[in-house]
PDB file of C-alpha atoms and ligand atoms in Angstrom:
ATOM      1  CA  UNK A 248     -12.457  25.583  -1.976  1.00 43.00           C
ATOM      2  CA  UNK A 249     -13.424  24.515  -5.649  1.00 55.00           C
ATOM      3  CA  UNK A 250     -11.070  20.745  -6.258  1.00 86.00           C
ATOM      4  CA  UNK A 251      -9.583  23.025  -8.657  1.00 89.00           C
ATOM      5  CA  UNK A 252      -7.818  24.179  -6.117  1.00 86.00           C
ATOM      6  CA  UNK A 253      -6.571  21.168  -4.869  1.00 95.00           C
ATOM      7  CA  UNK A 254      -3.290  19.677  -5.577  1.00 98.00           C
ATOM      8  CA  UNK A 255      -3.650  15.817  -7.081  1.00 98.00           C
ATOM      9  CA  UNK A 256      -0.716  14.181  -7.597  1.00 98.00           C
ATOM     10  CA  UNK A 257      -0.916  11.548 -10.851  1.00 98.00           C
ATOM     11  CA  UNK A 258       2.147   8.923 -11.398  1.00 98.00           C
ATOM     12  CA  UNK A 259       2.557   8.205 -14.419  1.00 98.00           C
ATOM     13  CA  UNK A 260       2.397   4.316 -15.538  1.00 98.00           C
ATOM     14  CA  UNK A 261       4.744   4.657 -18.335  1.00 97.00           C
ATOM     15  CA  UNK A 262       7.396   5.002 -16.230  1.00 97.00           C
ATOM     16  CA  UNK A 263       6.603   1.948 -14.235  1.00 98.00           C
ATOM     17  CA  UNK A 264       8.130  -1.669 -15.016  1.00 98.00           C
ATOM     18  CA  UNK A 265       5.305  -3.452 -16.845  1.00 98.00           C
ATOM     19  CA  UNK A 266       7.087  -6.924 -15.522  1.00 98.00           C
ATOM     20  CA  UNK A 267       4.956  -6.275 -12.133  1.00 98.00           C
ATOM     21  CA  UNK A 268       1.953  -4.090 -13.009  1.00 98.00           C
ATOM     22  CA  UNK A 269      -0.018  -4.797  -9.835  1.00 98.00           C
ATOM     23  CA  UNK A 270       2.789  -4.677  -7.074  1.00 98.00           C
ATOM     24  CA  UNK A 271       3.734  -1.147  -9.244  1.00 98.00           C
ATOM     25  CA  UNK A 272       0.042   0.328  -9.506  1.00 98.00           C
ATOM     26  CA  UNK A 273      -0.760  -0.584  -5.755  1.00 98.00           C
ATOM     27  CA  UNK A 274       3.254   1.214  -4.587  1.00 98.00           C
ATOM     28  CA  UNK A 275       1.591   4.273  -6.657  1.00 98.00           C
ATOM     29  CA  UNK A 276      -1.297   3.979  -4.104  1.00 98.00           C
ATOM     30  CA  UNK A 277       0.370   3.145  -1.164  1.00 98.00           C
ATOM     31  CA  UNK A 278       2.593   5.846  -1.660  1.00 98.00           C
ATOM     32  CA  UNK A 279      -0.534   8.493  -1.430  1.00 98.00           C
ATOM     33  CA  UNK A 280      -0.872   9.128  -4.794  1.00 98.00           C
ATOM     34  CA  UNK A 281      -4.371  10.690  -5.883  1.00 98.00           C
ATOM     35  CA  UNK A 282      -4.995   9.065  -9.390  1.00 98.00           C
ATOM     36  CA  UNK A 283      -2.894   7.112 -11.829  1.00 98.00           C
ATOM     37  CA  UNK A 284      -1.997   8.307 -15.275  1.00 98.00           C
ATOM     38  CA  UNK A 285      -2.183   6.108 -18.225  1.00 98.00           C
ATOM     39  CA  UNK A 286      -0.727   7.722 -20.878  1.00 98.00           C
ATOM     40  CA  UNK A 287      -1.939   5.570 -24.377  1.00 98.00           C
ATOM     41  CA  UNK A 288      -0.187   6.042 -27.224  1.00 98.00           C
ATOM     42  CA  UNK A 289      -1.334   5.254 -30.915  1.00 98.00           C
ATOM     43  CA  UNK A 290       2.527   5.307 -32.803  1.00 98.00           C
ATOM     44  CA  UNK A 291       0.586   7.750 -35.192  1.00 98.00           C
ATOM     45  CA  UNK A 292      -0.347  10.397 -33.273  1.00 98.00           C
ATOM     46  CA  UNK A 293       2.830  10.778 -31.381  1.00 98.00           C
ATOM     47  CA  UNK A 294       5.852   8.514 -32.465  1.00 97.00           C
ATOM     48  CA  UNK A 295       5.656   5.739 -29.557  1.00 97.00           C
ATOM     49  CA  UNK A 296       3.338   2.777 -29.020  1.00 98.00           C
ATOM     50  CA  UNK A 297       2.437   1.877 -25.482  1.00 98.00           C
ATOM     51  CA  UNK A 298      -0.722   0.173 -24.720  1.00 98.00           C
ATOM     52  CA  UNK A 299      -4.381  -0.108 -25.373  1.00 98.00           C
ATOM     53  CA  UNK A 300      -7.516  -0.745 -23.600  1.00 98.00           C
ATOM     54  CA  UNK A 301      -6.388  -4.032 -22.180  1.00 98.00           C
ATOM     55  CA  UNK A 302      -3.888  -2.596 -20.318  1.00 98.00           C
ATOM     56  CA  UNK A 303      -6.259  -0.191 -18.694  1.00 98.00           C
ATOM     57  CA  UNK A 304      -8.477  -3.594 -17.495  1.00 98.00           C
ATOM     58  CA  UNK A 305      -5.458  -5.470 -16.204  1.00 98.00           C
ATOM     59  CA  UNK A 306      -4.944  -2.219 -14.158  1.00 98.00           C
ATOM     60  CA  UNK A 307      -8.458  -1.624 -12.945  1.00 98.00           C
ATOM     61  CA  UNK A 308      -8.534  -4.356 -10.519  1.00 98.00           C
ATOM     62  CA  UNK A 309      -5.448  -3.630  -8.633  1.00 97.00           C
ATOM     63  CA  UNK A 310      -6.361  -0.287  -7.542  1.00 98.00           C
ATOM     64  CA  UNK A 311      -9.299   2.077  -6.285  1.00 98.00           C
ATOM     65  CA  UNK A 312      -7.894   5.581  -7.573  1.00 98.00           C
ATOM     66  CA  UNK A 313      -9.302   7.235 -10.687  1.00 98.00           C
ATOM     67  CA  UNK A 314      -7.704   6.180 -13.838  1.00 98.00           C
ATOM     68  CA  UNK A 315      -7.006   9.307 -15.367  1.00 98.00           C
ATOM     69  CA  UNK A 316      -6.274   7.791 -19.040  1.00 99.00           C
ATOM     70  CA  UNK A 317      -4.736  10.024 -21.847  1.00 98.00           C
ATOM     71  CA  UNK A 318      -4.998   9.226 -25.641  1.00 98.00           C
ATOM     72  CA  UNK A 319      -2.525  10.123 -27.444  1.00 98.00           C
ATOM     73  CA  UNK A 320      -4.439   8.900 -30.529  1.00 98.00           C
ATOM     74  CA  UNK A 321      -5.102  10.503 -34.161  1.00 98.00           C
ATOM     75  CA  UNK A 322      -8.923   8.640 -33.895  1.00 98.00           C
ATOM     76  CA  UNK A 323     -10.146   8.698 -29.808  1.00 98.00           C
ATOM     77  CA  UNK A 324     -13.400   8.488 -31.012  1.00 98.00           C
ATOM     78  CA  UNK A 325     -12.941   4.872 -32.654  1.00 98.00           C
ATOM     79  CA  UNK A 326     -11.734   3.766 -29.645  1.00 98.00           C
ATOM     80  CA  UNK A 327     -13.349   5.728 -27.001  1.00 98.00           C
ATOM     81  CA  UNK A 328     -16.086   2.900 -25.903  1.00 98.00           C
ATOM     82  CA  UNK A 329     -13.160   0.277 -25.240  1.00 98.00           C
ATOM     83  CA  UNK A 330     -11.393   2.622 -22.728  1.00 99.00           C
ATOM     84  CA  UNK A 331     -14.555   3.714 -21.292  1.00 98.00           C
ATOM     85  CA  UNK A 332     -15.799   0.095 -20.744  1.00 98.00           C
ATOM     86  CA  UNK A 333     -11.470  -0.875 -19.586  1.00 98.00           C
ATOM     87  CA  UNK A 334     -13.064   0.997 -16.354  1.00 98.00           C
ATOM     88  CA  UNK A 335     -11.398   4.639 -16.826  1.00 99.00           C
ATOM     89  CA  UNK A 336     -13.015   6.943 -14.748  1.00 98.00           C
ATOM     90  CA  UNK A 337     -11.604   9.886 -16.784  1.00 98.00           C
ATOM     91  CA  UNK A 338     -10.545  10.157 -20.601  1.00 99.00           C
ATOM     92  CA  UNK A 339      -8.670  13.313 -21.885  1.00 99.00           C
ATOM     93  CA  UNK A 340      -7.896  13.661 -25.807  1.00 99.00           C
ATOM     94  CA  UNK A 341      -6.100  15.457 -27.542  1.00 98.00           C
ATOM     95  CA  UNK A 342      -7.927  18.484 -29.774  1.00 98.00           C
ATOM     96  CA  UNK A 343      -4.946  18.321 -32.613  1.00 98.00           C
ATOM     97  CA  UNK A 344      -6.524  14.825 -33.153  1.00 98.00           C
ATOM     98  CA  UNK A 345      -8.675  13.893 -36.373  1.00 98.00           C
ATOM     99  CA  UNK A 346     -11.788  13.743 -34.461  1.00 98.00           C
ATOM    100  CA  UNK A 347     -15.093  15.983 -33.702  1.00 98.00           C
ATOM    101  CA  UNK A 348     -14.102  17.368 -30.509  1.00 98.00           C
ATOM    102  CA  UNK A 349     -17.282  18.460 -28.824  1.00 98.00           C
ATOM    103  CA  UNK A 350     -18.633  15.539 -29.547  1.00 98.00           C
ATOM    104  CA  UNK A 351     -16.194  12.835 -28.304  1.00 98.00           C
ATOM    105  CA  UNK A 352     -16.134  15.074 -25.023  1.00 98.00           C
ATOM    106  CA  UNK A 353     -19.792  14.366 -24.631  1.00 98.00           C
ATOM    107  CA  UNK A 354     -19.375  10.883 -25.368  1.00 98.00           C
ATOM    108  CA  UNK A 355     -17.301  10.538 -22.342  1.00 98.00           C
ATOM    109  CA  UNK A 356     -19.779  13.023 -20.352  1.00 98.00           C
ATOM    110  CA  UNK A 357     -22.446  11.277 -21.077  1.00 98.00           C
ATOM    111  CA  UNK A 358     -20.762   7.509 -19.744  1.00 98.00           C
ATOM    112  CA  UNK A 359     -20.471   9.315 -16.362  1.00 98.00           C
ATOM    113  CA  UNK A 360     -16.522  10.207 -17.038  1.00 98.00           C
ATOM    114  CA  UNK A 361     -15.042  13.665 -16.399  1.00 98.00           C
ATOM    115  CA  UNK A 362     -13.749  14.496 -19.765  1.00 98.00           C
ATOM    116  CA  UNK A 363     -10.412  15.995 -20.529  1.00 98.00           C
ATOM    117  CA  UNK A 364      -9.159  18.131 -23.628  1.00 99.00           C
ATOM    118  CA  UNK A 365      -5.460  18.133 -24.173  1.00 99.00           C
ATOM    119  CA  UNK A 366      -2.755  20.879 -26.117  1.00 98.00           C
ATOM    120  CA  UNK A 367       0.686  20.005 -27.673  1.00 98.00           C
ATOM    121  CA  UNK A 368       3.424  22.593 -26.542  1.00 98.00           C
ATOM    122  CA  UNK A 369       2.583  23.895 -30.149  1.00 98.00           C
ATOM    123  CA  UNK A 370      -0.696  24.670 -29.834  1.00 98.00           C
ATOM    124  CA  UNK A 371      -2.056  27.615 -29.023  1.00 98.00           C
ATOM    125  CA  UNK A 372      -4.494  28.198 -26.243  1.00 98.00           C
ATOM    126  CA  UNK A 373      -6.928  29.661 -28.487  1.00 98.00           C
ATOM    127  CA  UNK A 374      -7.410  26.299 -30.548  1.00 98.00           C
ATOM    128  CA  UNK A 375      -8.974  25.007 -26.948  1.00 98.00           C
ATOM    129  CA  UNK A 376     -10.616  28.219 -25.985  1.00 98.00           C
ATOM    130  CA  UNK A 377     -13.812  26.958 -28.086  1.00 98.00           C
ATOM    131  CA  UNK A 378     -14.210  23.658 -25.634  1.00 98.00           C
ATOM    132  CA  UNK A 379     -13.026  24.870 -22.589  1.00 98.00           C
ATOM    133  CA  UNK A 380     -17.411  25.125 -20.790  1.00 98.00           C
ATOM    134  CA  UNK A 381     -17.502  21.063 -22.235  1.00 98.00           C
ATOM    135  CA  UNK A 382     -14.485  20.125 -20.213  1.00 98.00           C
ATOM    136  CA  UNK A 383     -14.018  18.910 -16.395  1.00 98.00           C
ATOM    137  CA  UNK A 384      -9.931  19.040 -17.204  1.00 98.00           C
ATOM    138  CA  UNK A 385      -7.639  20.827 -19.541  1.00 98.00           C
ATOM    139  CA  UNK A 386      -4.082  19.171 -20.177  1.00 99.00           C
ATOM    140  CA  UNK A 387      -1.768  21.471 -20.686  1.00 98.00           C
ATOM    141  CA  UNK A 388       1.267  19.259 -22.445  1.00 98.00           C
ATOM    142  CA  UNK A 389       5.154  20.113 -20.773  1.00 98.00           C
ATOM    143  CA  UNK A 390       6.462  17.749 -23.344  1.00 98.00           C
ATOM    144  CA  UNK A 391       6.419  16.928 -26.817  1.00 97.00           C
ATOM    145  CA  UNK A 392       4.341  13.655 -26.021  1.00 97.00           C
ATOM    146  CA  UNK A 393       5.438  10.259 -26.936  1.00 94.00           C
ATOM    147  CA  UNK A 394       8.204   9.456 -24.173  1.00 91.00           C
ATOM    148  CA  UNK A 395       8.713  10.141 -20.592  1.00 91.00           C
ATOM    149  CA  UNK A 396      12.006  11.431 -19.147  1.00 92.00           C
ATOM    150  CA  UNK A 397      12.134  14.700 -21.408  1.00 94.00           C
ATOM    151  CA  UNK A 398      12.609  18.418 -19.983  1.00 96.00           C
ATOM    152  CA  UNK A 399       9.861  20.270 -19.296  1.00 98.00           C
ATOM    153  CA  UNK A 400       9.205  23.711 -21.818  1.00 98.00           C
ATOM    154  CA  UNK A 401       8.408  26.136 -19.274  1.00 98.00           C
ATOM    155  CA  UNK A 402       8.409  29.130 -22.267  1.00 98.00           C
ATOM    156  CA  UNK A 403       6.230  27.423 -24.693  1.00 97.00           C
ATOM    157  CA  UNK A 404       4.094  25.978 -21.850  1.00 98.00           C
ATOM    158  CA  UNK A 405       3.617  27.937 -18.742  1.00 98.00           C
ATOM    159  CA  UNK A 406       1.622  31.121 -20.181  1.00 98.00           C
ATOM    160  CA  UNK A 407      -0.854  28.670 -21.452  1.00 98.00           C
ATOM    161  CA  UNK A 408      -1.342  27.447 -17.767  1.00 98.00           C
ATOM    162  CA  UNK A 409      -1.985  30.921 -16.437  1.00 98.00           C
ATOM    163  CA  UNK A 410      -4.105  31.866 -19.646  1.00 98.00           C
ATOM    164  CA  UNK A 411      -6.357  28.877 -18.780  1.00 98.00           C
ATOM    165  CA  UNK A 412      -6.499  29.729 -14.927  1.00 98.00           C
ATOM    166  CA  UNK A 413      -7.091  32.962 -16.166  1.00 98.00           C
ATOM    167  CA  UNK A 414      -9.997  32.355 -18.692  1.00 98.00           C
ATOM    168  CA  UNK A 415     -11.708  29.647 -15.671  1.00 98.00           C
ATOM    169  CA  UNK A 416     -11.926  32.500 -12.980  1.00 97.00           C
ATOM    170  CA  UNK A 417     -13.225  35.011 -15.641  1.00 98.00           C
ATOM    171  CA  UNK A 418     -16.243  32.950 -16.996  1.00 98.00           C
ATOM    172  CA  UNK A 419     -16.976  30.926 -14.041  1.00 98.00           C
ATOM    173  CA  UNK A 420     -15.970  27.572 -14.956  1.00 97.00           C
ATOM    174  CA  UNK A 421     -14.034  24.890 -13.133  1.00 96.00           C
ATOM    175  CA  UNK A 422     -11.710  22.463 -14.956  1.00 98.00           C
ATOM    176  CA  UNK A 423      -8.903  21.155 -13.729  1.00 98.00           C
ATOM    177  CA  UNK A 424      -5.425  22.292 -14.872  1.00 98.00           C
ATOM    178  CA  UNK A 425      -3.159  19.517 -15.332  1.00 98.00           C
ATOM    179  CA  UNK A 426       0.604  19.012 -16.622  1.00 98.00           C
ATOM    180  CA  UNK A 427       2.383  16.183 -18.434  1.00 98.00           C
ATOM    181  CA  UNK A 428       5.817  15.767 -18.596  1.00 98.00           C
ATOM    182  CA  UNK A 429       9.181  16.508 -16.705  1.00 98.00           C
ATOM    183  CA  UNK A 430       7.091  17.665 -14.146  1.00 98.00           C
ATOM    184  CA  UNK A 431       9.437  16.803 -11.027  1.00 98.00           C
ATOM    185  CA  UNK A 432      10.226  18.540  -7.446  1.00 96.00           C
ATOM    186  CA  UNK A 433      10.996  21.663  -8.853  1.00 96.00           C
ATOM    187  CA  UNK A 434       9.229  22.434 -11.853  1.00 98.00           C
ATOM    188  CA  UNK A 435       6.190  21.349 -10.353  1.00 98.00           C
ATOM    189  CA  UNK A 436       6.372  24.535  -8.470  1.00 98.00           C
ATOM    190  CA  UNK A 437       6.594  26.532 -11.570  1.00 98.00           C
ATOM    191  CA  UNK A 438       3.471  24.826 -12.560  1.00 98.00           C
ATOM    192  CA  UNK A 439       1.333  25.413  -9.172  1.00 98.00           C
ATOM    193  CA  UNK A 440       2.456  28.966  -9.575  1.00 98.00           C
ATOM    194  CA  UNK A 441       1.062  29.292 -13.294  1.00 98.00           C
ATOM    195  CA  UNK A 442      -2.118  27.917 -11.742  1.00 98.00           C
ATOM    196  CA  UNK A 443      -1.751  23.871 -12.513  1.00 98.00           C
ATOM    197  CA  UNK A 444      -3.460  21.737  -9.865  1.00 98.00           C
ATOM    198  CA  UNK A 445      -3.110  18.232 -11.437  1.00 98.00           C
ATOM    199  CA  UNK A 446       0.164  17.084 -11.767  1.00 98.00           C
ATOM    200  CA  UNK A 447       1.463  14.193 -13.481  1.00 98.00           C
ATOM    201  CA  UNK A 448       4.689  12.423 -13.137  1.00 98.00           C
ATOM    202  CA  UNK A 449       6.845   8.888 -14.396  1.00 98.00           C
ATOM    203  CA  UNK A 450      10.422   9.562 -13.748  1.00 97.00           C
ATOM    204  CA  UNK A 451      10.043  11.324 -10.896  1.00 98.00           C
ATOM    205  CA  UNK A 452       7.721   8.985  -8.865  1.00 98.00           C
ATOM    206  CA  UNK A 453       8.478   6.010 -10.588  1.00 98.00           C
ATOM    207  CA  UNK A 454      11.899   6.645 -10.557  1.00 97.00           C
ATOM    208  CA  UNK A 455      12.364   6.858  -6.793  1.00 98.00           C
ATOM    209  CA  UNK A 456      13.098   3.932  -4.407  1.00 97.00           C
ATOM    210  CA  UNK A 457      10.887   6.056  -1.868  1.00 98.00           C
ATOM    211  CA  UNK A 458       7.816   7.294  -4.176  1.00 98.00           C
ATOM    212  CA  UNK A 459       6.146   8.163  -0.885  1.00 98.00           C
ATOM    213  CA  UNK A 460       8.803  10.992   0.256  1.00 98.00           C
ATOM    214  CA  UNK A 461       8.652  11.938  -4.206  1.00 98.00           C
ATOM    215  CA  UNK A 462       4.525  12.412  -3.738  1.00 98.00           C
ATOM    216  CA  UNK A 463       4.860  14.344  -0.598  1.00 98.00           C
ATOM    217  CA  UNK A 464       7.562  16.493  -2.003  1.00 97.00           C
ATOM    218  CA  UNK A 465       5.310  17.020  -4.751  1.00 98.00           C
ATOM    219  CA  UNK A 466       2.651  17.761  -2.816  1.00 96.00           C
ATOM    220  CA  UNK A 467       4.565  20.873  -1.925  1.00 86.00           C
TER     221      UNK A 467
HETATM  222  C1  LIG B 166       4.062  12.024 -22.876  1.00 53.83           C
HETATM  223  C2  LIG B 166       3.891  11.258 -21.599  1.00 53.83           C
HETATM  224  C3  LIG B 166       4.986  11.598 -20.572  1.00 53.83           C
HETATM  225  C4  LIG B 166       4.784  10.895 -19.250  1.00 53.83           C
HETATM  226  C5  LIG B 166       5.510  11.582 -18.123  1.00 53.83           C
HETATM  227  O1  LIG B 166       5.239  11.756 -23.468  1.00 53.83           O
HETATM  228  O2  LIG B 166       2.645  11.633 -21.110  1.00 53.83           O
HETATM  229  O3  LIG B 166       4.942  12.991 -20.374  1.00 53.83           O
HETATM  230  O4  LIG B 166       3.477  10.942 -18.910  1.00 53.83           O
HETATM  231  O5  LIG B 166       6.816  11.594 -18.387  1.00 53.83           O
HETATM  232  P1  LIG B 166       7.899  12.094 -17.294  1.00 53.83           P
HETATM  233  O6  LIG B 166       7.179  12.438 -16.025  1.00 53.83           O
HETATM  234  O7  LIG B 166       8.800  10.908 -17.127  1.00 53.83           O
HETATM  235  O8  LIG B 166       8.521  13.286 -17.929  1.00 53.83           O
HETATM  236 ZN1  LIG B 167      -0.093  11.766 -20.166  1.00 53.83          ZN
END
């Protein structure tokens, strides 16, 4: 079975309370969690600030899962060597972003990173369709991006899912398919359905006293 197929659950650190980053990143961990999701934002590309490549480094050390970092950033590219050298082990970006796609994915290809290419819930599929044989993960955004804790848009969403399971199988290729926001017990059904295999989650892992019972629910 191609790890496309395989369900990886990814809490998401903005939901987690900053005050005790370790004690929360290793409770993601010992809670069975696959990777953890650092979700970066610029306050120009989406209308929050959360933290840079710093962060990422004061996370590295207190964990062995993949960092799966997202950039939520108008410029990756300017950036892209910081997070990379933070100790990432995968970078997605965002293809609405003022940058030369292709080439910022193979920038993180060629550091040894699998490389991720991510879609507003405005954007449609086709603006990705180009990328999609550079990329070892397509984001599929639930949310408008910027703060956790919103509802998912199954409408505007979930077709794009199925459209990019649908292009994988018919030209042979094997990114992941992962989701990003107000992905919780139940809609992350919806998602596995639609053919998402990565999902990622704040308020509903971080949320919960018992994150252990959340990621097993989640596991489905
Ligand atoms: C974009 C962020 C959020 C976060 C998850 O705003 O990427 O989606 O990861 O938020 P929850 O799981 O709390 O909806
Ligand atoms: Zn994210």
């Amino acid at each position: 079975m191609s790890d496309c197929n395989i369900r990886i659950i990814a809490p998401s650190l903005l939901a987690a309370d900053w005050s005790k980053l370790g004690e929360e990143v290793r409770r993601a961990e010992q809670a069975g969690a696959d990777w953890l999701h650092l979700d970066v934002m610029d306050g120009h590309f989406v209308e929050n600030v959360s933290f840079g490549p710093q962060f990422v480094a004061a996370v590295r050390p207190h964990t062995g899962l993949p960092l799966d970092t997202h950039l939520m950033m108008t410029r990756p590219d300017k950036y892209l060597d910081r997070f990379i050298k933070a100790g990432s082990d995968r970078i997605t970006v965002h293809v609405e972003a003022d940058h030369d796609v292709s080439e910022t994915l193979r920038r993180i290809r060629a550091a040894g990173l699998g490389c991720g290419l991510s879609l507003n819930p405005a954007t449609p599929f086709d603006a990705v369709v180009p990328y999609l044989d550079q990329i070892d993960l397509l984001l599929v955004m639930t949310v408008v991006p910027g703060f956790g804790g919103q509802a998912f848009m199954e409408a505007e969403t979930m077709p794009k899912v199925a459209a990019a399971r649908d292009h994988r199988e018919k030209h042979g290729l094997s990114y992941h398919i992962e989701v990003d926001g107000g992905i919780d017990q139940d809609t992350v059904a919806i998602a596995a359905a639609h053919g998402a295999n990565v999902m990622v989650a704040g308020t509903a892992l971080y949320g919960k006293a018992d994150m252990a019972a959340a990621v097993t629910a989640m596991r489905g």
